[in-house]
PDB file of C-alpha atoms in Angstrom:
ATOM      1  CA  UNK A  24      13.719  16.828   4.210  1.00 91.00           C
ATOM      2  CA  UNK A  25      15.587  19.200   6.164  1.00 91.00           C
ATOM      3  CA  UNK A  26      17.807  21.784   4.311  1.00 89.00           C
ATOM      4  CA  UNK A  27      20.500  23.826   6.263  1.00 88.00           C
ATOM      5  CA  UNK A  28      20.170  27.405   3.897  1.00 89.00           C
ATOM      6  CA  UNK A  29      23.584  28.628   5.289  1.00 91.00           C
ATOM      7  CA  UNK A  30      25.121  25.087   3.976  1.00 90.00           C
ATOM      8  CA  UNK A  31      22.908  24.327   0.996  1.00 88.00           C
ATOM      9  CA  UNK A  32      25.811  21.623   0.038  1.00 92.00           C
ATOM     10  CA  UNK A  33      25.408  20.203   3.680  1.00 89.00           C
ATOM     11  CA  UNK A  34      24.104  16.594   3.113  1.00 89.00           C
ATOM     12  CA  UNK A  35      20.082  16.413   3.448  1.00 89.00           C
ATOM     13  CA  UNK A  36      18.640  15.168   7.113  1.00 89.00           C
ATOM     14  CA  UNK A  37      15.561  13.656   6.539  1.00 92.00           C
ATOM     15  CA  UNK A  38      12.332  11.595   8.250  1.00 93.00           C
ATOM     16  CA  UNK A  39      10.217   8.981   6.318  1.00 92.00           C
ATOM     17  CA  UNK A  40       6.635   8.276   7.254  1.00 92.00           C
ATOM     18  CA  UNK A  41       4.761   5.277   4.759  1.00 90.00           C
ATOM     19  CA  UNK A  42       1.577   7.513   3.929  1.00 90.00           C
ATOM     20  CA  UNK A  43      -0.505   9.273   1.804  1.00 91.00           C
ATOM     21  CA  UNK A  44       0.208  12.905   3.317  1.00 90.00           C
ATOM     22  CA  UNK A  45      -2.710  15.371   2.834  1.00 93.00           C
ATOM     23  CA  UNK A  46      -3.233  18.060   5.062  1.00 96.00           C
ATOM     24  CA  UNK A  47       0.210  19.513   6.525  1.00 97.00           C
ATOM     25  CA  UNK A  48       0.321  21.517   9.921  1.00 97.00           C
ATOM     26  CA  UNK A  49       3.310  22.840  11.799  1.00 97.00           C
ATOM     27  CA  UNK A  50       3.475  24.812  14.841  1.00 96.00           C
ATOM     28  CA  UNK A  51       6.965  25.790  16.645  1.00 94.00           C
ATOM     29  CA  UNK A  52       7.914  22.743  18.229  1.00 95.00           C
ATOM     30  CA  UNK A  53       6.551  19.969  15.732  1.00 97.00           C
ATOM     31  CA  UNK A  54       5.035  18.663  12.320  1.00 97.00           C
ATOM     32  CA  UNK A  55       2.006  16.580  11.682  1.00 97.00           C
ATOM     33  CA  UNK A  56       1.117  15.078   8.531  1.00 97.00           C
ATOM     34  CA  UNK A  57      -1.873  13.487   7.707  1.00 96.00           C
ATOM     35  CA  UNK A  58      -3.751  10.440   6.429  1.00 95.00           C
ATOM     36  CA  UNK A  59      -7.259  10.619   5.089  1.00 92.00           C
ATOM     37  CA  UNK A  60      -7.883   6.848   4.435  1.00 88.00           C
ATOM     38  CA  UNK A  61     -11.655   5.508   2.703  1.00 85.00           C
ATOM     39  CA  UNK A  62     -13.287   2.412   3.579  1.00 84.00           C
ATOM     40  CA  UNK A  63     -15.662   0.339   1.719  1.00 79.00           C
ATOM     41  CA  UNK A  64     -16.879  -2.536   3.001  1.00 74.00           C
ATOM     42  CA  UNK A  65     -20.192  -4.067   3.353  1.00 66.00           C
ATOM     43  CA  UNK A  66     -22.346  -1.840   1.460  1.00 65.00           C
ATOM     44  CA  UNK A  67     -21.258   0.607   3.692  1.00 63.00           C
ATOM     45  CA  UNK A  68     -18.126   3.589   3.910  1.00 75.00           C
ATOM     46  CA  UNK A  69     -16.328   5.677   6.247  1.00 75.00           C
ATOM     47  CA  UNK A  70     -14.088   8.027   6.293  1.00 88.00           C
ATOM     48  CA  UNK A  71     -10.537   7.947   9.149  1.00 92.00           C
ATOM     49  CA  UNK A  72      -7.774  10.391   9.131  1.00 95.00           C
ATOM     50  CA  UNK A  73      -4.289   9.068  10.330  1.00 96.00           C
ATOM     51  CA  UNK A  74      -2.136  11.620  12.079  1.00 97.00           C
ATOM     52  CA  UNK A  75       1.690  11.259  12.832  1.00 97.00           C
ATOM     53  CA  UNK A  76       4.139  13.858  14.594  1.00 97.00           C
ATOM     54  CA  UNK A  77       7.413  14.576  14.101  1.00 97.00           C
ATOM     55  CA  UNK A  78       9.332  16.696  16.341  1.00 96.00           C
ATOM     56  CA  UNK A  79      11.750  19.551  15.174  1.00 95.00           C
ATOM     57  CA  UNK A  80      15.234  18.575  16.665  1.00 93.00           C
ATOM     58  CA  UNK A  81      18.528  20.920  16.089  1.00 88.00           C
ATOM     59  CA  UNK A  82      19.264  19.351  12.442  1.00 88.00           C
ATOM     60  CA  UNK A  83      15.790  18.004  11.188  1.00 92.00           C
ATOM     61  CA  UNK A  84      12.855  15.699  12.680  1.00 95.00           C
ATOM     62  CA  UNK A  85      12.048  13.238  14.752  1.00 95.00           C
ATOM     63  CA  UNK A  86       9.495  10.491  14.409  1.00 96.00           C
ATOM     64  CA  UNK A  87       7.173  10.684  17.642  1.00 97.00           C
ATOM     65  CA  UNK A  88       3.679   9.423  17.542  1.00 97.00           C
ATOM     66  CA  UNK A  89       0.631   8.457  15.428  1.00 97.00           C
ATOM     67  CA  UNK A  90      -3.186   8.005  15.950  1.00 97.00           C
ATOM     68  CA  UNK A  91      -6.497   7.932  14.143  1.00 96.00           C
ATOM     69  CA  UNK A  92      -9.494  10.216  14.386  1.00 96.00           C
ATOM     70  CA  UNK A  93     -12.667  10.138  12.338  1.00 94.00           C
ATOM     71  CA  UNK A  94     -13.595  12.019   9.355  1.00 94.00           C
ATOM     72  CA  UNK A  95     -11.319  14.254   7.654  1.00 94.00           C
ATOM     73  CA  UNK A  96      -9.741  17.829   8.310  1.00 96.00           C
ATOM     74  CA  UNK A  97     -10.549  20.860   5.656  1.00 95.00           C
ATOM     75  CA  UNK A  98      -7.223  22.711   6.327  1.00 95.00           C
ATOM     76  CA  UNK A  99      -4.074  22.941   8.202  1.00 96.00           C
ATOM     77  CA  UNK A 100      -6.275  25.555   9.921  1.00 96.00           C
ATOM     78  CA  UNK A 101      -8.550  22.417  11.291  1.00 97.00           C
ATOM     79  CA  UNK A 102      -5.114  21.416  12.948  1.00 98.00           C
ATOM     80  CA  UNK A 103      -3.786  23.524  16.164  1.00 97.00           C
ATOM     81  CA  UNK A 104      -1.364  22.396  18.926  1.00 97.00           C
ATOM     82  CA  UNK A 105      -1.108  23.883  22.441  1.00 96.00           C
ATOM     83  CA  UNK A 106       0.745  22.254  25.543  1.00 93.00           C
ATOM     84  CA  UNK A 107       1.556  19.365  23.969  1.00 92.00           C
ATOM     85  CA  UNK A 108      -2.031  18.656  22.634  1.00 97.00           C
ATOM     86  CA  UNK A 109      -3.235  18.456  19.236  1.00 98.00           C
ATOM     87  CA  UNK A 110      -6.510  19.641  18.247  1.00 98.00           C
ATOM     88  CA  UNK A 111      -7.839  18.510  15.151  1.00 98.00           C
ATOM     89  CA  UNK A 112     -10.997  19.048  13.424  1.00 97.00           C
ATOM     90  CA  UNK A 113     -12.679  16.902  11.138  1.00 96.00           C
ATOM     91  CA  UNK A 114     -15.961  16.194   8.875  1.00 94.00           C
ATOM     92  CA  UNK A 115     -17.399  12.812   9.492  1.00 90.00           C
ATOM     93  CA  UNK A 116     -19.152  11.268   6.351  1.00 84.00           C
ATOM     94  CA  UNK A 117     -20.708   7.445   6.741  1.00 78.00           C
ATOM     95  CA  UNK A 118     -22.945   6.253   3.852  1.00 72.00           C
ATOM     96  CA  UNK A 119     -24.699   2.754   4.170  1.00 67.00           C
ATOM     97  CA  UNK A 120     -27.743   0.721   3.307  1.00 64.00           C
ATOM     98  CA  UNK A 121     -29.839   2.777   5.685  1.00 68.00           C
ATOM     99  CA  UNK A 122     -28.861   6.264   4.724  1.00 63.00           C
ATOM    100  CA  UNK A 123     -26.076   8.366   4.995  1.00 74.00           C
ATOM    101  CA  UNK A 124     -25.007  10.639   8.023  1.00 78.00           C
ATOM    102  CA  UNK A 125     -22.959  14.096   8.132  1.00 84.00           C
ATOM    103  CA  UNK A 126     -21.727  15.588  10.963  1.00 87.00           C
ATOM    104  CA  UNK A 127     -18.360  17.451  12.181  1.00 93.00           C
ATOM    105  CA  UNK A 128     -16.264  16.580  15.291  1.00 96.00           C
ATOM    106  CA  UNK A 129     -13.287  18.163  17.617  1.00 97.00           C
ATOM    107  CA  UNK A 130     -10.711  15.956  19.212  1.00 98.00           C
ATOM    108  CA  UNK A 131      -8.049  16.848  21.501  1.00 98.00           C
ATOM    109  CA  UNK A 132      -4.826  14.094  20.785  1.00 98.00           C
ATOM    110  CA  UNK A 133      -2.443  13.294  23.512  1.00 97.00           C
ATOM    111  CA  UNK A 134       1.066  11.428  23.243  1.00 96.00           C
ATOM    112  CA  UNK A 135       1.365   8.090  25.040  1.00 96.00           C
ATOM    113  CA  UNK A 136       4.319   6.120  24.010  1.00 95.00           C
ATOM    114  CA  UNK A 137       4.611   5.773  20.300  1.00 93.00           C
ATOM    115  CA  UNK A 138       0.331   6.798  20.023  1.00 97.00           C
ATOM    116  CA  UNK A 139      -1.188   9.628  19.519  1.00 97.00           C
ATOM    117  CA  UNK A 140      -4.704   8.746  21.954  1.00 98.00           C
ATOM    118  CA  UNK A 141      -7.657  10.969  21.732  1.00 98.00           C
ATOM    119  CA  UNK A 142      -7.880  11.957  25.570  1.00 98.00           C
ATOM    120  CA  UNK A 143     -11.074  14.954  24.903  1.00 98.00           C
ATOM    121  CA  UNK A 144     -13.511  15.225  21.716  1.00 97.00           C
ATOM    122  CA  UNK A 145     -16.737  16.968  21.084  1.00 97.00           C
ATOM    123  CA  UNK A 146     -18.368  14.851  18.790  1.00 95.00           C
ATOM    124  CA  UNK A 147     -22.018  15.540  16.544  1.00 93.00           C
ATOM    125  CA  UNK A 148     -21.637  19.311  15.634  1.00 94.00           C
ATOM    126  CA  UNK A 149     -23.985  20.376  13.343  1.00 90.00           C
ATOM    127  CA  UNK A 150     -25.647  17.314  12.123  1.00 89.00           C
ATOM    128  CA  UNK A 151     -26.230  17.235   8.092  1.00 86.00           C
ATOM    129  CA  UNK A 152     -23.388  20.074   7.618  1.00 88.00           C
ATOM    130  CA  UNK A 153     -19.498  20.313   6.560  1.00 89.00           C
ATOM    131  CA  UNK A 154     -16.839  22.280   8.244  1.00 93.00           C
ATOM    132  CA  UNK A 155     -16.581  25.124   6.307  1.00 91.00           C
ATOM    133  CA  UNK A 156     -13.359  26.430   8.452  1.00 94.00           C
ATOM    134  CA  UNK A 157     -11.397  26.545  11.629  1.00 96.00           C
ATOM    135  CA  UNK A 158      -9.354  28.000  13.743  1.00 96.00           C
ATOM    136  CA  UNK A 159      -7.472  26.977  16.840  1.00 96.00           C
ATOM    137  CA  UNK A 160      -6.054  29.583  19.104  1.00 93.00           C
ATOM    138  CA  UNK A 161      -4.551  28.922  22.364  1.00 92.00           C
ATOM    139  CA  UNK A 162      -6.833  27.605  24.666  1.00 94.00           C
ATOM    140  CA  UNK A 163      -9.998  28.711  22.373  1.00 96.00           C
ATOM    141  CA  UNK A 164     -11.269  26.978  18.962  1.00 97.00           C
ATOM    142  CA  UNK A 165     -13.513  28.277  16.600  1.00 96.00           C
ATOM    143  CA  UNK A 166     -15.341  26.303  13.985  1.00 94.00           C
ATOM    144  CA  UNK A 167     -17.622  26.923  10.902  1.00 93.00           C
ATOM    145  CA  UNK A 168     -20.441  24.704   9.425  1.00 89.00           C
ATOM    146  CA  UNK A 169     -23.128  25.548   6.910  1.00 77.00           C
ATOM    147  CA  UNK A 170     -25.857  23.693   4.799  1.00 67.00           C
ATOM    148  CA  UNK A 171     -27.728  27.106   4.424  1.00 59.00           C
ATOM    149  CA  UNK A 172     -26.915  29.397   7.642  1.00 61.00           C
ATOM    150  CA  UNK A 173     -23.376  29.570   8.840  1.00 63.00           C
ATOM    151  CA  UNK A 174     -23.375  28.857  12.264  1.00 85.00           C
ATOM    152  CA  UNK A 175     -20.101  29.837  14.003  1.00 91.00           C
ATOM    153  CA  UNK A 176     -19.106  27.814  17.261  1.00 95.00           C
ATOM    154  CA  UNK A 177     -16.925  28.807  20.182  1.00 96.00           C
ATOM    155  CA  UNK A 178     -14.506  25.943  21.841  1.00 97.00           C
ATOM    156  CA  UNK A 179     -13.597  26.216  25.276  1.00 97.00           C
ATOM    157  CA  UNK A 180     -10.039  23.993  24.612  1.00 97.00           C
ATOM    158  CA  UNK A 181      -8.554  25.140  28.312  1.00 96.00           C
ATOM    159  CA  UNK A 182      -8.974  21.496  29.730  1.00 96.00           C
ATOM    160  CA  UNK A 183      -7.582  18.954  26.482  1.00 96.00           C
ATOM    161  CA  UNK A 184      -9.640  15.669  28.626  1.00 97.00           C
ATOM    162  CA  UNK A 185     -12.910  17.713  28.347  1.00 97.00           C
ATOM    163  CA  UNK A 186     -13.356  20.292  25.029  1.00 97.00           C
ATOM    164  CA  UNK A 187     -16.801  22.281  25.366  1.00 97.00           C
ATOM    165  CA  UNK A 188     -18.748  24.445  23.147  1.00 97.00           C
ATOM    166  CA  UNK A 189     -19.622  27.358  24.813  1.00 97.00           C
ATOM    167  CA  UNK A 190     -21.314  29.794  22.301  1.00 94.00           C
ATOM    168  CA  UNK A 191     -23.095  30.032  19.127  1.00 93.00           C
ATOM    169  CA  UNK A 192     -23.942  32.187  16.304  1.00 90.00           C
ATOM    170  CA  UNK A 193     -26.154  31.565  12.956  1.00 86.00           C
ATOM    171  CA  UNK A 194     -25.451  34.513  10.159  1.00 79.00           C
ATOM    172  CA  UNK A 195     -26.238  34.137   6.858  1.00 78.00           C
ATOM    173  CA  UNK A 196     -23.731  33.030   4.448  1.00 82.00           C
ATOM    174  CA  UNK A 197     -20.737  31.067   5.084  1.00 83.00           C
ATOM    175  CA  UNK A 198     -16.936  31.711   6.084  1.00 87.00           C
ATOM    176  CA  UNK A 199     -13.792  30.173   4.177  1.00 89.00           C
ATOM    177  CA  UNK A 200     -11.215  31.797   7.031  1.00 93.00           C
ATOM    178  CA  UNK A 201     -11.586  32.907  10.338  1.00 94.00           C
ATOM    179  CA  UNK A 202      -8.658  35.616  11.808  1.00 94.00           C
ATOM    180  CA  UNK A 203      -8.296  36.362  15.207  1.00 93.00           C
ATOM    181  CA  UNK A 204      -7.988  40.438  15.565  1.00 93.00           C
ATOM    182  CA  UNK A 205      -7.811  41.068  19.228  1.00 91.00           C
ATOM    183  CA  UNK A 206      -8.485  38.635  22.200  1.00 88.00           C
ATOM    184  CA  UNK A 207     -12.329  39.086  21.686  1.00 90.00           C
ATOM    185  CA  UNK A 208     -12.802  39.806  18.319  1.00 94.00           C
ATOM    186  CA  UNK A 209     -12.531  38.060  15.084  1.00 93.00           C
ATOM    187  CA  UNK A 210     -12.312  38.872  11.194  1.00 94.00           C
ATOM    188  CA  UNK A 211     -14.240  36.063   9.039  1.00 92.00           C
ATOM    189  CA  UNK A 212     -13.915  36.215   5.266  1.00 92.00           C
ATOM    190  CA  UNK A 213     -16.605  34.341   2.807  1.00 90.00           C
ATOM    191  CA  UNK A 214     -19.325  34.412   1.070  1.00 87.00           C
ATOM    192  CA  UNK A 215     -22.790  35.943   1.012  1.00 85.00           C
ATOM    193  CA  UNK A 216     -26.102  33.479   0.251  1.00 79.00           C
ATOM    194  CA  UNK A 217     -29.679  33.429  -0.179  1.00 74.00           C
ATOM    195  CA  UNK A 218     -31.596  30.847   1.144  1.00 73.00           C
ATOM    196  CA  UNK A 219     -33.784  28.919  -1.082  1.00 66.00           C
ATOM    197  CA  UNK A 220     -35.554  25.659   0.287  1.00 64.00           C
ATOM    198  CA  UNK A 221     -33.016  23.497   1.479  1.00 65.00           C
ATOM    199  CA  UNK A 222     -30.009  25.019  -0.780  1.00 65.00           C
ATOM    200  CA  UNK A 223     -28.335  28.328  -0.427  1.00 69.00           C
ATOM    201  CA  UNK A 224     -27.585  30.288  -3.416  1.00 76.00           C
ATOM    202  CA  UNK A 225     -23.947  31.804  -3.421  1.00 76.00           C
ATOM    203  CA  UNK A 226     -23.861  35.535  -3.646  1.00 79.00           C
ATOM    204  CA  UNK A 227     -20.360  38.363  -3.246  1.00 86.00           C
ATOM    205  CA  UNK A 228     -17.651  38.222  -0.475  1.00 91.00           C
ATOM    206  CA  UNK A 229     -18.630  38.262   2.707  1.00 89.00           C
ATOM    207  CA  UNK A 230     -16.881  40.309   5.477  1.00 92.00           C
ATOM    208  CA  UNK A 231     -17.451  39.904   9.344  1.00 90.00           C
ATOM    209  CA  UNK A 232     -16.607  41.054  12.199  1.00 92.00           C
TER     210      UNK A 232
END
């Protein structure tokens, strides 16, 4: 719903999407809303999250694309768009007969036609751990996992068909949000831990720079 605030008795424009809206992003030009659907099937379930874009117009929105990507996003910091590209990031939980699996995944979403296609992803981050948080900035990501070390990953984002990781850094603890305070330096803010066997106790607020 679209409100004009120097006509509040203007009549309402507004844009319907059928879906179970979670995680909201907008940047300057558009608005995604997302999905998170569960499946449970054959002793088995996964996790997809369903994204569709609307596109600011001079009154309201307009309906413009949708597509699926695995897992789920954290925040509407795990959603970023530059150049006409989405980047979403997502936690990927599967649980079946054999076992269950955890990982974390990047994907870079493209419009073609009415579909939003993944055209670049870096899938498998961090194996056994959540996203913790992330950032997208420009043509750089930055993501955050932890089980009991928080390892912080650099994204190379400057070609959407082919996202790379380019750096990596274990500290202890964990970060909730990650602030970008010049073009090589970041602010993290989260918590301190103490590792003990294959669990991290949760200490004080953790600042780092």
């Amino acid at each position: 719903v679209t409100l004009d605030i120097d006509n509040p008795d203007a009549p309402f424009d507004t844009t319907a999407v059928t879906a179970n809206v979670g995680v909201i992003y907008a940047s300057t030009q558009a608005l995604y809303l997302t999905d998170t659907q569960y499946s449970y099937a054959d002793f088995s379930s996964r996790t997809d999250t369903v994204v569709h874009k609307l596109k600011f117009n001079d009154t309201g929105t307009d309906y413009v694309a949708s597509g699926a990507v695995p897992g789920r996003p954290l925040s509407q910091y795990s959603l970023g768009e530059y150049q006409d590209h989405l980047r979403i990031a997502t936690t990927n939980e599967q649980y079946n007969m054999r076992g269950d699996s955890l990982s974390s995944g990047v994907y870079v979403l493209g419009i073609n036609g009415a579909t939003l296609d993944v055209v670049g992803k870096v899938e498998n981050i961090a194996p056994g751990e959540k996203i913790y948080s992330a950032r997208f900035l420009d043509n750089r990501g930055f993501l955050v996992t932890f089980r009991r070390i928080d390892p912080l990953f650099v994204m190379d984002l400057s070609e959407p068909t082919n996202p790379r990781i380019v750096g990596e850094l274990k500290v202890p603890g964990y970060s909730d949000h990650i602030q970008l305070l010049d073009d090589n330096h970041l602010l993290t803010i989260g918590r301190d831990t103490v590792e003990s066997g294959n669990f991290a106790w949760v200490q004080g607020v953790l600042l780092t720079i």
